[in-house]
Amino acid sequence: MPNPPIIATRLWLESVIIGHTLCPFAKRELERGSIHFCTEADTDPETCLHQLIGECVRLDNDSNIATTLIIYSHGFSDFYAYLDFLALAEALLAAQGYEGIYQLASFHPDYCFAQAAADDAANYTNRSPYPMLHLLRESDIEQAVSSHPDPDGIPERNIRHTRQLGLNQMQALLAACYRQKP
């Protein structure tokens, strides 16, 4: 059965993240089929934290999965509540002994960087169709970064690129991910 949050997220990954090279490492993993997409419909933070640890265990046990996108299809629509949950998730990873093994990247439909205006197109480097956590192996990050000619320049390049595209174009790109039919 089609899963609309996964369909929208995959389209976002393909058209925004890979299509605009916001993450120069994502295309390889998507083509290899090593990205695990999962959804969580529960809105209870404790349930969502249990799922996060379950995904860590999945990565522990399956080396064919490079990274996991946990998509919160109904929870954390408020960006500030999401940030509170993100802080809990990071603390839980450390408490469970996963610090240095896994890392979280955060994406949200209303993502706004500190000191950035809400209408800054650069926020779209971390805006996604649904709130989500991106769970990555730190060893894979180190390997990917070591083979990139300018890893420190990636964020600056993304900010320049999204601002050149402009707010209207970035809004349209994200909105198109919701309009696709399974």
Coordinates of N, CA, C and O in Angstrom, one line a residue:
M1 N 0.8 -1.2 0.0 CA 0.0 0.0 0.0 C 0.9 1.2 0.0 O 1.8 1.3 0.8
P2 N 0.6 2.2 -0.9 CA 1.4 3.4 -0.9 C 1.4 4.2 0.4 O 0.4 4.3 1.1
N3 N 2.5 4.7 0.7 CA 2.7 5.5 2.0 C 3.0 7.0 1.6 O 4.1 7.3 1.2
P4 N 1.9 7.8 1.6 CA 2.1 9.2 1.1 C 3.3 10.0 1.8 O 4.0 10.7 1.1
P5 N 3.5 9.9 3.1 CA 4.7 10.6 3.7 C 6.0 10.1 3.1 O 6.9 10.9 2.8
I6 N 6.1 8.8 2.8 CA 7.4 8.2 2.2 C 7.5 8.7 0.8 O 8.6 9.1 0.3
I7 N 6.4 8.7 0.1 CA 6.4 9.1 -1.3 C 6.8 10.6 -1.4 O 7.7 10.9 -2.2
A8 N 6.2 11.4 -0.6 CA 6.6 12.8 -0.6 C 8.0 13.1 -0.2 O 8.8 13.9 -0.8
T9 N 8.5 12.3 0.8 CA 9.9 12.4 1.3 C 10.9 12.0 0.2 O 11.9 12.6 0.0
R10 N 10.5 10.9 -0.4 CA 11.4 10.4 -1.5 C 11.5 11.4 -2.7 O 12.6 11.7 -3.2
L11 N 10.4 12.0 -3.0 CA 10.3 13.0 -4.1 C 11.2 14.2 -3.7 O 11.9 14.7 -4.5
W12 N 11.0 14.6 -2.4 CA 11.8 15.7 -1.9 C 13.3 15.4 -2.0 O 14.1 16.2 -2.4
L13 N 13.7 14.2 -1.6 CA 15.1 13.8 -1.6 C 15.6 13.8 -3.1 O 16.7 14.4 -3.3
E14 N 14.8 13.3 -4.0 CA 15.2 13.3 -5.4 C 15.2 14.7 -6.0 O 16.2 15.0 -6.7
S15 N 14.2 15.4 -5.8 CA 14.0 16.7 -6.6 C 14.7 17.9 -5.9 O 15.2 18.8 -6.6
V16 N 14.8 17.9 -4.6 CA 15.3 19.1 -3.9 C 16.8 18.7 -3.4 O 17.7 19.4 -3.8
I17 N 16.9 17.7 -2.6 CA 18.2 17.4 -2.0 C 19.2 17.0 -3.0 O 20.3 17.5 -3.1
I18 N 18.8 16.0 -3.9 CA 19.7 15.5 -4.9 C 19.7 16.4 -6.1 O 20.7 16.7 -6.7
G19 N 18.5 16.8 -6.5 CA 18.3 17.6 -7.7 C 19.1 18.9 -7.7 O 19.5 19.4 -8.7
H20 N 19.2 19.5 -6.5 CA 19.9 20.7 -6.3 C 21.3 20.5 -5.6 O 21.9 21.5 -5.1
T21 N 21.7 19.3 -5.5 CA 23.0 18.9 -4.9 C 23.2 19.5 -3.5 O 24.2 20.0 -3.1
L22 N 22.1 19.6 -2.7 CA 22.2 20.1 -1.3 C 23.0 19.1 -0.5 O 23.7 19.6 0.5
C23 N 22.9 17.9 -0.8 CA 23.8 16.9 -0.1 C 24.5 16.1 -1.2 O 23.8 15.3 -1.9
P24 N 25.7 16.3 -1.4 CA 26.4 15.6 -2.5 C 26.6 14.1 -2.3 O 27.1 13.5 -3.2
F25 N 26.2 13.6 -1.2 CA 26.4 12.2 -0.9 C 25.1 11.4 -1.0 O 25.1 10.2 -1.0
A26 N 24.0 12.1 -1.1 CA 22.7 11.4 -1.1 C 22.4 10.6 -2.3 O 21.8 9.5 -2.2
K27 N 22.8 11.0 -3.5 CA 22.5 10.4 -4.7 C 23.0 8.9 -4.7 O 22.3 8.0 -5.1
R28 N 24.3 8.8 -4.3 CA 24.9 7.5 -4.3 C 24.1 6.5 -3.4 O 23.8 5.4 -3.8
E29 N 23.7 7.0 -2.2 CA 23.0 6.1 -1.3 C 21.6 5.7 -1.8 O 21.1 4.6 -1.7
L30 N 20.9 6.7 -2.4 CA 19.6 6.4 -3.0 C 19.7 5.4 -4.1 O 18.9 4.5 -4.2
E31 N 20.7 5.6 -5.0 CA 20.9 4.7 -6.1 C 21.3 3.3 -5.6 O 20.9 2.3 -6.2
R32 N 22.0 3.2 -4.5 CA 22.4 1.9 -3.9 C 21.2 1.2 -3.2 O 21.3 0.1 -2.8
G33 N 20.2 2.0 -2.9 CA 19.0 1.5 -2.2 C 19.4 1.3 -0.7 O 18.8 0.5 0.0
S34 N 20.3 2.1 -0.2 CA 20.8 2.0 1.2 C 20.2 3.0 2.1 O 20.6 3.2 3.2
I35 N 19.1 3.7 1.7 CA 18.4 4.6 2.6 C 17.1 3.9 3.0 O 16.3 3.4 2.2
H36 N 16.9 3.8 4.3 CA 15.7 3.2 4.9 C 14.7 4.3 5.2 O 15.1 5.2 6.0
F37 N 13.6 4.3 4.7 CA 12.5 5.2 5.0 C 11.5 4.6 5.9 O 11.0 3.5 5.6
C38 N 11.2 5.3 7.0 CA 10.1 4.7 7.9 C 9.3 5.9 8.4 O 9.7 7.0 8.4
T39 N 8.1 5.6 8.7 CA 7.2 6.6 9.3 C 6.8 6.3 10.7 O 6.8 5.1 11.1
E40 N 6.4 7.3 11.4 CA 5.9 7.2 12.8 C 4.7 8.1 12.8 O 4.8 9.3 12.7
A41 N 3.5 7.5 13.0 CA 2.3 8.2 13.1 C 1.9 8.7 14.5 O 1.1 9.6 14.7
D42 N 2.6 8.0 15.5 CA 2.3 8.4 16.9 C 2.8 9.8 17.2 O 3.8 10.2 16.6
T43 N 2.2 10.5 18.1 CA 2.6 11.8 18.4 C 3.2 11.9 19.8 O 3.7 12.9 20.2
D44 N 3.3 10.8 20.5 CA 3.9 10.7 21.8 C 5.4 10.7 21.7 O 6.0 9.8 21.1
P45 N 6.1 11.7 22.3 CA 7.5 11.7 22.2 C 8.2 10.4 22.7 O 9.2 10.0 22.1
E46 N 7.7 9.8 23.8 CA 8.3 8.6 24.3 C 8.3 7.5 23.3 O 9.3 6.8 23.0
T47 N 7.1 7.3 22.6 CA 7.0 6.3 21.6 C 8.0 6.6 20.4 O 8.7 5.7 19.9
C48 N 8.1 7.9 20.1 CA 9.0 8.2 19.0 C 10.5 8.0 19.3 O 11.3 7.6 18.5
L49 N 10.8 8.2 20.6 CA 12.2 8.0 21.0 C 12.5 6.5 21.0 O 13.6 6.1 20.7
H50 N 11.5 5.6 21.4 CA 11.7 4.2 21.3 C 11.9 3.8 19.9 O 12.8 2.9 19.6
Q51 N 11.2 4.4 18.9 CA 11.4 4.0 17.5 C 12.8 4.4 17.1 O 13.5 3.7 16.3
L52 N 13.3 5.6 17.5 CA 14.6 6.1 17.2 C 15.7 5.0 17.6 O 16.6 4.6 16.8
I53 N 15.6 4.5 18.8 CA 16.5 3.5 19.3 C 16.3 2.2 18.5 O 17.3 1.5 18.1
G54 N 15.1 1.9 18.1 CA 14.9 0.7 17.3 C 15.6 0.9 15.9 O 16.1 -0.1 15.4
E55 N 15.6 2.1 15.4 CA 16.3 2.3 14.1 C 17.8 2.2 14.3 O 18.5 1.8 13.4
C56 N 18.3 2.6 15.5 CA 19.7 2.5 15.7 C 20.1 1.0 15.7 O 21.1 0.6 15.2
V57 N 19.2 0.2 16.4 CA 19.4 -1.3 16.4 C 19.4 -1.8 15.0 O 20.2 -2.7 14.6
R58 N 18.5 -1.3 14.2 CA 18.4 -1.8 12.8 C 19.7 -1.5 12.1 O 20.3 -2.4 11.4
L59 N 20.2 -0.3 12.2 CA 21.5 0.0 11.6 C 22.7 -0.8 12.2 O 23.6 -1.2 11.5
D60 N 22.6 -1.1 13.5 CA 23.6 -2.0 14.1 C 23.6 -3.3 13.4 O 24.7 -3.9 13.3
N61 N 22.5 -3.8 13.0 CA 22.3 -5.2 12.5 C 22.3 -5.3 11.0 O 22.3 -6.5 10.5
D62 N 22.2 -4.2 10.3 CA 22.1 -4.3 8.8 C 23.1 -3.3 8.2 O 22.8 -2.1 8.0
S63 N 24.2 -3.8 7.8 CA 25.2 -2.9 7.2 C 24.8 -2.5 5.8 O 25.5 -1.6 5.2
N64 N 23.8 -3.1 5.2 CA 23.3 -2.6 3.9 C 22.5 -1.3 3.9 O 22.3 -0.7 2.9
I65 N 22.1 -0.9 5.1 CA 21.4 0.3 5.3 C 22.5 1.4 5.7 O 23.2 1.2 6.8
A66 N 22.6 2.4 5.0 CA 23.6 3.4 5.3 C 23.0 4.5 6.2 O 23.7 5.1 7.0
T67 N 21.7 4.7 6.0 CA 21.1 5.9 6.7 C 19.6 5.6 6.8 O 19.0 4.9 6.0
T68 N 19.0 6.2 7.8 CA 17.5 6.1 8.0 C 16.9 7.5 8.1 O 17.4 8.3 8.7
L69 N 15.8 7.6 7.4 CA 14.9 8.8 7.5 C 13.7 8.4 8.3 O 12.9 7.6 7.8
I70 N 13.5 8.9 9.5 CA 12.3 8.7 10.3 C 11.4 9.9 10.1 O 11.7 11.0 10.5
I71 N 10.2 9.6 9.5 CA 9.3 10.6 9.1 C 8.1 10.6 10.1 O 7.5 9.6 10.3
Y72 N 7.9 11.8 10.7 CA 6.8 11.9 11.6 C 5.6 12.5 10.9 O 5.5 13.7 10.7
S73 N 4.7 11.6 10.5 CA 3.6 11.9 9.7 C 2.5 12.7 10.4 O 1.7 13.4 9.7
H74 N 2.4 12.6 11.7 CA 1.4 13.4 12.4 C 1.9 14.2 13.6 O 1.3 15.1 14.1
G75 N 3.1 13.9 14.0 CA 3.7 14.6 15.2 C 4.6 15.7 14.9 O 5.1 15.8 13.7
F76 N 4.9 16.6 15.8 CA 5.9 17.6 15.8 C 5.7 18.7 14.7 O 6.6 19.2 14.1
S77 N 4.4 19.0 14.4 CA 4.1 20.0 13.4 C 4.6 21.4 13.9 O 5.0 22.2 13.0
D78 N 4.6 21.6 15.2 CA 5.1 22.9 15.7 C 6.7 22.8 15.7 O 7.2 21.9 16.3
F79 N 7.3 23.7 15.1 CA 8.8 23.6 14.9 C 9.5 23.7 16.3 O 10.5 22.9 16.5
Y80 N 9.0 24.5 17.2 CA 9.7 24.6 18.5 C 9.5 23.3 19.3 O 10.4 22.9 20.0
A81 N 8.4 22.7 19.2 CA 8.2 21.4 19.9 C 9.1 20.3 19.3 O 9.6 19.5 19.9
Y82 N 9.2 20.4 17.9 CA 10.1 19.5 17.2 C 11.6 19.7 17.8 O 12.3 18.7 18.0
L83 N 12.0 21.0 17.9 CA 13.4 21.2 18.4 C 13.5 20.6 19.8 O 14.6 20.1 20.2
D84 N 12.5 20.7 20.7 CA 12.6 20.1 22.0 C 12.7 18.6 21.9 O 13.5 18.0 22.6
F85 N 12.0 18.0 20.9 CA 12.1 16.6 20.7 C 13.5 16.2 20.2 O 14.1 15.2 20.6
L86 N 14.0 17.0 19.3 CA 15.4 16.8 18.8 C 16.4 16.8 19.9 O 17.3 15.9 19.9
A87 N 16.3 17.7 20.8 CA 17.2 17.7 22.0 C 17.1 16.4 22.8 O 18.1 15.9 23.2
L88 N 15.9 16.0 23.0 CA 15.7 14.7 23.7 C 16.3 13.5 23.0 O 16.9 12.6 23.6
A89 N 16.1 13.5 21.7 CA 16.6 12.5 20.8 C 18.1 12.4 20.9 O 18.8 11.3 21.0
E90 N 18.8 13.6 20.8 CA 20.2 13.6 20.9 C 20.7 13.2 22.2 O 21.7 12.4 22.3
A91 N 20.0 13.6 23.3 CA 20.4 13.2 24.7 C 20.2 11.6 24.8 O 21.1 11.0 25.4
L92 N 19.2 11.1 24.2 CA 18.9 9.7 24.3 C 20.0 8.9 23.6 O 20.5 7.9 24.1
L93 N 20.4 9.3 22.4 CA 21.5 8.7 21.7 C 22.8 8.6 22.6 O 23.4 7.6 22.6
A94 N 23.1 9.7 23.2 CA 24.3 9.7 24.1 C 24.1 8.8 25.3 O 25.0 8.0 25.6
A95 N 22.9 8.8 25.9 CA 22.6 8.0 27.1 C 22.7 6.5 26.7 O 23.0 5.6 27.6
Q96 N 22.3 6.1 25.5 CA 22.3 4.7 25.1 C 23.6 4.3 24.5 O 23.7 3.2 23.9
G97 N 24.6 5.1 24.5 CA 26.0 4.7 24.1 C 26.1 4.9 22.6 O 27.1 4.3 22.0
Y98 N 25.3 5.6 21.9 CA 25.4 5.8 20.5 C 26.1 7.1 20.0 O 26.3 7.3 18.8
E99 N 26.5 7.9 21.0 CA 27.3 9.1 20.7 C 28.6 8.6 20.0 O 29.3 7.7 20.5
G100 N 28.9 9.3 18.9 CA 30.1 8.9 18.1 C 29.9 7.7 17.2 O 30.7 7.5 16.3
I101 N 28.8 7.1 17.3 CA 28.4 6.0 16.3 C 27.4 6.5 15.3 O 27.5 6.3 14.1
Y102 N 26.3 7.2 15.9 CA 25.3 7.7 15.0 C 25.1 9.2 15.3 O 25.4 9.7 16.3
Q103 N 24.7 9.9 14.2 CA 24.4 11.3 14.3 C 23.1 11.6 13.7 O 22.6 10.9 12.9
L104 N 22.5 12.7 14.3 CA 21.1 13.1 13.8 C 21.3 14.4 12.9 O 22.0 15.3 13.3
A105 N 20.6 14.4 11.8 CA 20.4 15.6 11.1 C 18.9 15.9 11.2 O 18.1 15.0 11.2
S106 N 18.5 17.1 11.2 CA 17.1 17.5 11.4 C 16.5 18.2 10.2 O 17.1 19.1 9.6
F107 N 15.2 17.9 9.9 CA 14.5 18.5 8.8 C 13.0 18.7 9.3 O 12.5 17.9 10.0
H108 N 12.5 19.8 8.9 CA 11.1 20.2 9.3 C 10.5 21.1 8.2 O 11.2 21.9 7.7
P109 N 9.2 21.0 8.0 CA 8.6 21.9 7.0 C 8.7 23.4 7.4 O 8.7 24.3 6.5
D110 N 8.9 23.7 8.6 CA 9.0 25.2 9.1 C 10.4 25.5 9.6 O 10.6 26.4 10.3
Y111 N 11.4 24.7 9.2 CA 12.8 24.8 9.7 C 13.2 26.3 9.5 O 13.0 26.9 8.5
C112 N 13.8 26.8 10.6 CA 14.3 28.2 10.5 C 15.6 28.2 11.4 O 15.6 27.9 12.5
F113 N 16.7 28.6 10.7 CA 18.0 28.7 11.4 C 18.0 29.8 12.4 O 17.3 30.8 12.2
A114 N 18.7 29.7 13.5 CA 18.8 30.7 14.5 C 19.3 32.0 13.8 O 20.2 31.9 12.9
Q115 N 18.8 33.1 14.1 CA 19.2 34.4 13.6 C 18.8 34.6 12.1 O 19.2 35.5 11.4
A116 N 18.0 33.6 11.5 CA 17.5 33.8 10.1 C 16.1 34.2 10.2 O 15.3 33.8 11.0
A117 N 15.7 35.0 9.2 CA 14.3 35.4 9.0 C 13.6 34.1 8.5 O 14.1 33.3 7.8
A118 N 12.3 34.0 8.9 CA 11.5 32.9 8.5 C 11.4 32.8 7.0 O 11.2 31.7 6.4
D119 N 11.4 33.9 6.3 CA 11.3 33.9 4.8 C 12.6 33.9 4.1 O 12.7 34.1 2.9
D120 N 13.7 33.5 4.8 CA 15.0 33.4 4.1 C 15.0 32.0 3.4 O 14.8 31.0 3.9
A121 N 15.3 32.1 2.1 CA 15.3 30.9 1.3 C 16.3 29.9 1.7 O 16.2 28.7 1.5
A122 N 17.3 30.3 2.5 CA 18.4 29.4 3.0 C 17.8 28.4 4.0 O 18.4 27.3 4.1
N123 N 16.7 28.7 4.6 CA 16.1 27.7 5.5 C 15.6 26.5 4.8 O 15.5 25.4 5.4
Y124 N 15.4 26.5 3.5 CA 15.0 25.4 2.7 C 16.1 24.3 2.5 O 15.8 23.2 2.1
T125 N 17.3 24.6 3.0 CA 18.3 23.5 3.0 C 17.9 22.5 4.0 O 18.3 21.3 3.9
N126 N 17.0 22.8 5.0 CA 16.6 21.9 6.0 C 15.1 21.8 6.1 O 14.5 21.3 7.1
R127 N 14.4 22.3 5.1 CA 12.9 22.2 5.1 C 12.5 20.9 4.3 O 13.1 20.7 3.3
S128 N 11.6 20.2 4.8 CA 11.2 18.9 4.2 C 9.7 18.8 4.3 O 9.0 19.6 5.0
P129 N 9.1 17.9 3.6 CA 7.6 17.7 3.5 C 7.0 17.4 4.9 O 5.9 17.8 5.2
Y130 N 7.7 16.7 5.7 CA 7.3 16.3 7.1 C 8.4 16.5 8.1 O 9.6 16.5 7.7
P131 N 8.1 16.6 9.3 CA 9.2 16.6 10.3 C 9.9 15.3 10.3 O 9.2 14.2 10.1
M132 N 11.2 15.3 10.4 CA 11.9 14.0 10.3 C 13.3 14.1 11.0 O 13.8 15.2 11.1
L133 N 13.8 13.0 11.4 CA 15.1 12.8 11.8 C 15.9 12.0 10.8 O 15.3 11.0 10.3
H134 N 17.1 12.4 10.5 CA 17.9 11.6 9.6 C 19.0 11.0 10.5 O 19.8 11.8 11.0
L135 N 19.0 9.7 10.6 CA 20.0 9.0 11.4 C 21.1 8.5 10.5 O 20.9 7.8 9.5
L136 N 22.3 8.9 10.8 CA 23.5 8.6 9.9 C 24.6 7.9 10.8 O 24.8 8.3 11.9
R137 N 25.3 7.0 10.1 CA 26.5 6.5 10.8 C 27.6 7.5 10.7 O 28.0 8.0 9.6
E138 N 28.3 7.7 11.8 CA 29.4 8.7 11.8 C 30.6 8.2 11.0 O 31.2 9.0 10.3
S139 N 30.8 6.9 10.9 CA 31.9 6.4 10.1 C 31.7 6.6 8.6 O 32.6 6.9 7.9
D140 N 30.4 6.5 8.2 CA 30.1 6.8 6.8 C 30.2 8.3 6.5 O 30.7 8.6 5.4
I141 N 29.9 9.1 7.4 CA 30.0 10.6 7.2 C 31.5 10.9 7.1 O 31.9 11.6 6.1
E142 N 32.4 10.4 8.0 CA 33.8 10.6 7.9 C 34.4 10.2 6.5 O 35.2 10.9 5.9
Q143 N 34.0 9.0 6.1 CA 34.4 8.5 4.8 C 34.0 9.4 3.6 O 34.8 9.7 2.8
A144 N 32.7 9.8 3.6 CA 32.2 10.6 2.5 C 32.9 12.0 2.5 O 33.3 12.5 1.5
V145 N 33.0 12.6 3.7 CA 33.6 13.9 3.8 C 35.1 13.8 3.4 O 35.6 14.8 2.7
S146 N 35.8 12.8 3.7 CA 37.2 12.7 3.3 C 37.4 12.6 1.8 O 38.5 13.0 1.3
S147 N 36.4 12.2 1.1 CA 36.5 12.1 -0.4 C 36.0 13.3 -1.1 O 36.1 13.4 -2.3
H148 N 35.4 14.2 -0.4 CA 34.9 15.4 -1.0 C 35.9 16.5 -1.0 O 36.6 16.7 -0.1
P149 N 36.0 17.3 -2.1 CA 37.1 18.3 -2.2 C 36.9 19.5 -1.3 O 37.9 20.1 -0.9
D150 N 35.7 19.8 -0.9 CA 35.5 21.0 0.0 C 34.3 20.7 0.9 O 33.2 21.4 0.8
P151 N 34.4 19.8 1.9 CA 33.2 19.6 2.7 C 32.8 20.8 3.5 O 31.6 20.9 3.8
D152 N 33.7 21.6 4.0 CA 33.4 22.8 4.8 C 32.6 23.8 3.9 O 31.9 24.6 4.5
G153 N 32.7 23.8 2.6 CA 32.1 24.7 1.8 C 30.6 24.3 1.4 O 29.9 25.1 0.8
I154 N 30.2 23.1 1.8 CA 28.9 22.6 1.4 C 27.8 23.6 1.9 O 26.9 24.0 1.2
P155 N 27.8 23.9 3.2 CA 26.7 24.7 3.8 C 26.7 26.1 3.1 O 25.6 26.6 2.7
E156 N 27.8 26.7 2.9 CA 27.8 28.0 2.3 C 27.3 28.0 0.8 O 26.6 28.8 0.4
R157 N 27.7 26.9 0.1 CA 27.2 26.7 -1.3 C 25.7 26.6 -1.3 O 25.0 27.1 -2.1
N158 N 25.2 25.8 -0.3 CA 23.7 25.6 -0.3 C 23.0 26.8 0.0 O 21.9 27.1 -0.5
I159 N 23.5 27.6 0.9 CA 22.9 28.9 1.3 C 22.9 29.8 0.0 O 21.8 30.4 -0.3
R160 N 24.0 29.9 -0.7 CA 24.1 30.7 -1.9 C 23.1 30.2 -2.9 O 22.3 31.0 -3.5
H161 N 23.0 28.9 -3.1 CA 22.2 28.3 -4.1 C 20.7 28.6 -3.8 O 20.0 29.0 -4.7
T162 N 20.3 28.3 -2.6 CA 18.9 28.4 -2.3 C 18.5 29.9 -2.4 O 17.4 30.2 -2.8
R163 N 19.3 30.8 -2.0 CA 19.0 32.2 -2.1 C 19.0 32.7 -3.5 O 18.2 33.5 -3.9
Q164 N 19.8 32.1 -4.4 CA 19.8 32.4 -5.8 C 18.5 32.0 -6.4 O 17.9 32.7 -7.2
L165 N 18.0 30.8 -6.0 CA 16.8 30.3 -6.5 C 15.6 31.1 -6.0 O 14.6 31.3 -6.7
G166 N 15.7 31.6 -4.8 CA 14.7 32.5 -4.2 C 13.6 31.8 -3.5 O 13.4 30.6 -3.6
L167 N 13.0 32.5 -2.6 CA 11.9 32.0 -1.7 C 10.8 31.3 -2.5 O 10.4 30.2 -2.2
N168 N 10.3 32.0 -3.6 CA 9.2 31.5 -4.3 C 9.5 30.1 -5.0 O 8.7 29.2 -4.9
Q169 N 10.7 30.0 -5.5 CA 11.1 28.8 -6.2 C 11.3 27.7 -5.1 O 10.8 26.5 -5.3
M170 N 11.9 28.0 -4.0 CA 12.1 27.0 -3.0 C 10.7 26.5 -2.4 O 10.5 25.3 -2.2
Q171 N 9.8 27.5 -2.2 CA 8.4 27.1 -1.8 C 7.8 26.2 -2.8 O 7.1 25.2 -2.4
A172 N 7.9 26.5 -4.1 CA 7.3 25.7 -5.1 C 7.9 24.3 -5.2 O 7.1 23.3 -5.3
L173 N 9.2 24.2 -5.0 CA 9.8 22.9 -5.0 C 9.3 22.0 -3.9 O 9.0 20.8 -4.1
L174 N 9.2 22.6 -2.7 CA 8.7 21.8 -1.5 C 7.2 21.5 -1.7 O 6.8 20.3 -1.5
A175 N 6.4 22.4 -2.2 CA 5.0 22.2 -2.4 C 4.7 21.1 -3.4 O 3.8 20.3 -3.2
A176 N 5.6 21.0 -4.4 CA 5.4 19.9 -5.4 C 5.5 18.6 -4.8 O 4.9 17.6 -5.4
C177 N 6.3 18.4 -3.8 CA 6.4 17.1 -3.2 C 5.1 16.6 -2.5 O 4.9 15.4 -2.5
Y178 N 4.3 17.5 -2.1 CA 3.0 17.1 -1.5 C 1.9 16.8 -2.6 O 1.0 16.0 -2.3
R179 N 2.1 17.3 -3.8 CA 1.0 17.2 -4.8 C 1.1 15.9 -5.6 O 0.3 15.7 -6.4
Q180 N 2.2 15.2 -5.5 CA 2.4 14.0 -6.2 C 1.4 12.9 -5.8 O 1.2 12.7 -4.6
K181 N 0.9 12.1 -6.7 CA 0.0 11.0 -6.4 C 0.8 9.7 -6.4 O 1.7 9.5 -7.2
P182 N 0.5 8.8 -5.5 CA 1.2 7.5 -5.4 C 1.0 6.7 -6.7 O 0.1 6.8 -7.4

